[in-house]
Amino acid sequence: RTVKKNGTLVYLTAKEFELFELFLKNKNIALTREQILEKVWGFQYMGLTRTVDIHVQRLRDKLDLKDNIKTVYKVGYRLEES
């Protein structure tokens, strides 16, 4: 899956794309790691919430969203508009 960033195609994995889509649909809303796991990985996912952290970091790097995807202390993450 691809998105355009400043006219350049950026390739995302399926999970990165789903995570980005979730953030876009919930701008300025803090999402817990558990909510993210449920929406992106599904109810059956048995892994750790660290998976979310890794995917968020990849999104920040690939789409240059370090200043937009905020870590919400003891909650999770929030996408803020610039």
mmCIF file of C-alpha atoms in Angstrom:
data_model
loop_
_atom_site.group_PDB
_atom_site.id
_atom_site.type_symbol
_atom_site.label_atom_id
_atom_site.label_comp_id
_atom_site.label_asym_id
_atom_site.label_seq_id
_atom_site.Cartn_x
_atom_site.Cartn_y
_atom_site.Cartn_z
ATOM 1 C CA ARG A 1 0.000 0.000 0.000
ATOM 2 C CA THR A 2 1.211 3.476 -0.781
ATOM 3 C CA VAL A 3 0.589 7.045 0.318
ATOM 4 C CA LYS A 4 1.961 10.270 -1.103
ATOM 5 C CA LYS A 5 4.116 12.537 1.023
ATOM 6 C CA ASN A 6 5.054 15.803 -0.700
ATOM 7 C CA GLY A 7 4.497 14.168 -4.095
ATOM 8 C CA THR A 8 6.654 11.148 -3.307
ATOM 9 C CA LEU A 9 5.206 7.650 -3.020
ATOM 10 C CA VAL A 10 5.831 6.028 0.354
ATOM 11 C CA TYR A 11 5.324 2.292 0.621
ATOM 12 C CA LEU A 12 3.695 0.998 3.806
ATOM 13 C CA THR A 13 3.082 -2.508 5.022
ATOM 14 C CA ALA A 14 -0.545 -3.560 5.393
ATOM 15 C CA LYS A 15 -0.452 -3.012 9.171
ATOM 16 C CA GLU A 16 1.297 0.366 8.845
ATOM 17 C CA PHE A 17 -1.389 1.446 6.373
ATOM 18 C CA GLU A 18 -4.217 0.264 8.654
ATOM 19 C CA LEU A 19 -2.608 2.044 11.604
ATOM 20 C CA PHE A 20 -2.222 5.269 9.602
ATOM 21 C CA GLU A 21 -5.840 5.009 8.467
ATOM 22 C CA LEU A 22 -6.959 4.536 12.094
ATOM 23 C CA PHE A 23 -5.049 7.651 13.141
ATOM 24 C CA LEU A 24 -6.560 9.672 10.282
ATOM 25 C CA LYS A 25 -10.084 8.609 11.248
ATOM 26 C CA ASN A 26 -9.406 9.561 14.885
ATOM 27 C CA LYS A 27 -7.413 12.807 14.586
ATOM 28 C CA ASN A 28 -6.770 14.531 17.910
ATOM 29 C CA ILE A 29 -8.209 11.570 19.835
ATOM 30 C CA ALA A 30 -5.921 9.639 22.166
ATOM 31 C CA LEU A 31 -6.051 5.924 21.399
ATOM 32 C CA THR A 32 -4.834 3.352 23.880
ATOM 33 C CA ARG A 33 -2.455 0.653 22.740
ATOM 34 C CA GLU A 34 -5.218 -1.854 23.456
ATOM 35 C CA GLN A 35 -7.676 0.028 21.221
ATOM 36 C CA ILE A 36 -5.099 0.144 18.452
ATOM 37 C CA LEU A 37 -4.348 -3.572 18.804
ATOM 38 C CA GLU A 38 -8.055 -4.390 18.656
ATOM 39 C CA LYS A 39 -8.745 -2.225 15.585
ATOM 40 C CA VAL A 40 -5.621 -3.029 13.569
ATOM 41 C CA TRP A 41 -4.596 -6.515 14.676
ATOM 42 C CA GLY A 42 -8.011 -7.808 15.731
ATOM 43 C CA PHE A 43 -9.466 -9.482 18.803
ATOM 44 C CA GLN A 44 -7.437 -12.658 18.372
ATOM 45 C CA TYR A 45 -4.015 -10.997 18.552
ATOM 46 C CA MET A 46 -2.024 -12.524 21.405
ATOM 47 C CA GLY A 47 1.151 -10.430 21.131
ATOM 48 C CA LEU A 48 2.457 -7.560 23.201
ATOM 49 C CA THR A 49 1.517 -3.886 22.989
ATOM 50 C CA ARG A 50 5.168 -3.236 22.050
ATOM 51 C CA THR A 51 4.102 -4.146 18.508
ATOM 52 C CA VAL A 52 2.097 -0.916 18.425
ATOM 53 C CA ASP A 53 5.113 1.107 19.556
ATOM 54 C CA ILE A 54 7.279 -0.345 16.791
ATOM 55 C CA HIS A 55 4.694 0.296 14.080
ATOM 56 C CA VAL A 56 4.094 3.857 15.304
ATOM 57 C CA GLN A 57 7.839 4.512 15.161
ATOM 58 C CA ARG A 58 7.988 3.202 11.591
ATOM 59 C CA LEU A 59 5.080 5.457 10.576
ATOM 60 C CA ARG A 60 6.750 8.453 12.170
ATOM 61 C CA ASP A 61 9.944 7.714 10.251
ATOM 62 C CA LYS A 62 8.436 6.823 6.873
ATOM 63 C CA LEU A 63 5.941 9.709 6.768
ATOM 64 C CA ASP A 64 7.984 12.246 8.746
ATOM 65 C CA LEU A 65 5.263 12.510 11.405
ATOM 66 C CA LYS A 66 7.535 12.774 14.447
ATOM 67 C CA ASP A 67 5.861 16.033 15.444
ATOM 68 C CA ASN A 68 2.330 14.847 14.638
ATOM 69 C CA ILE A 69 1.967 11.410 16.194
ATOM 70 C CA LYS A 70 2.212 12.230 19.868
ATOM 71 C CA THR A 71 2.796 9.803 22.671
ATOM 72 C CA VAL A 72 0.118 10.281 25.313
ATOM 73 C CA TYR A 73 1.724 9.389 28.632
ATOM 74 C CA LYS A 74 0.252 6.230 30.184
ATOM 75 C CA VAL A 75 -2.413 6.078 27.449
ATOM 76 C CA GLY A 76 -1.135 5.506 23.938
ATOM 77 C CA TYR A 77 -0.931 7.744 20.872
ATOM 78 C CA ARG A 78 -2.715 10.635 19.177
ATOM 79 C CA LEU A 79 -2.368 12.070 15.668
ATOM 80 C CA GLU A 80 -2.391 15.860 15.817
ATOM 81 C CA GLU A 81 -2.776 18.157 12.840
ATOM 82 C CA SER A 82 0.161 20.404 12.096
#
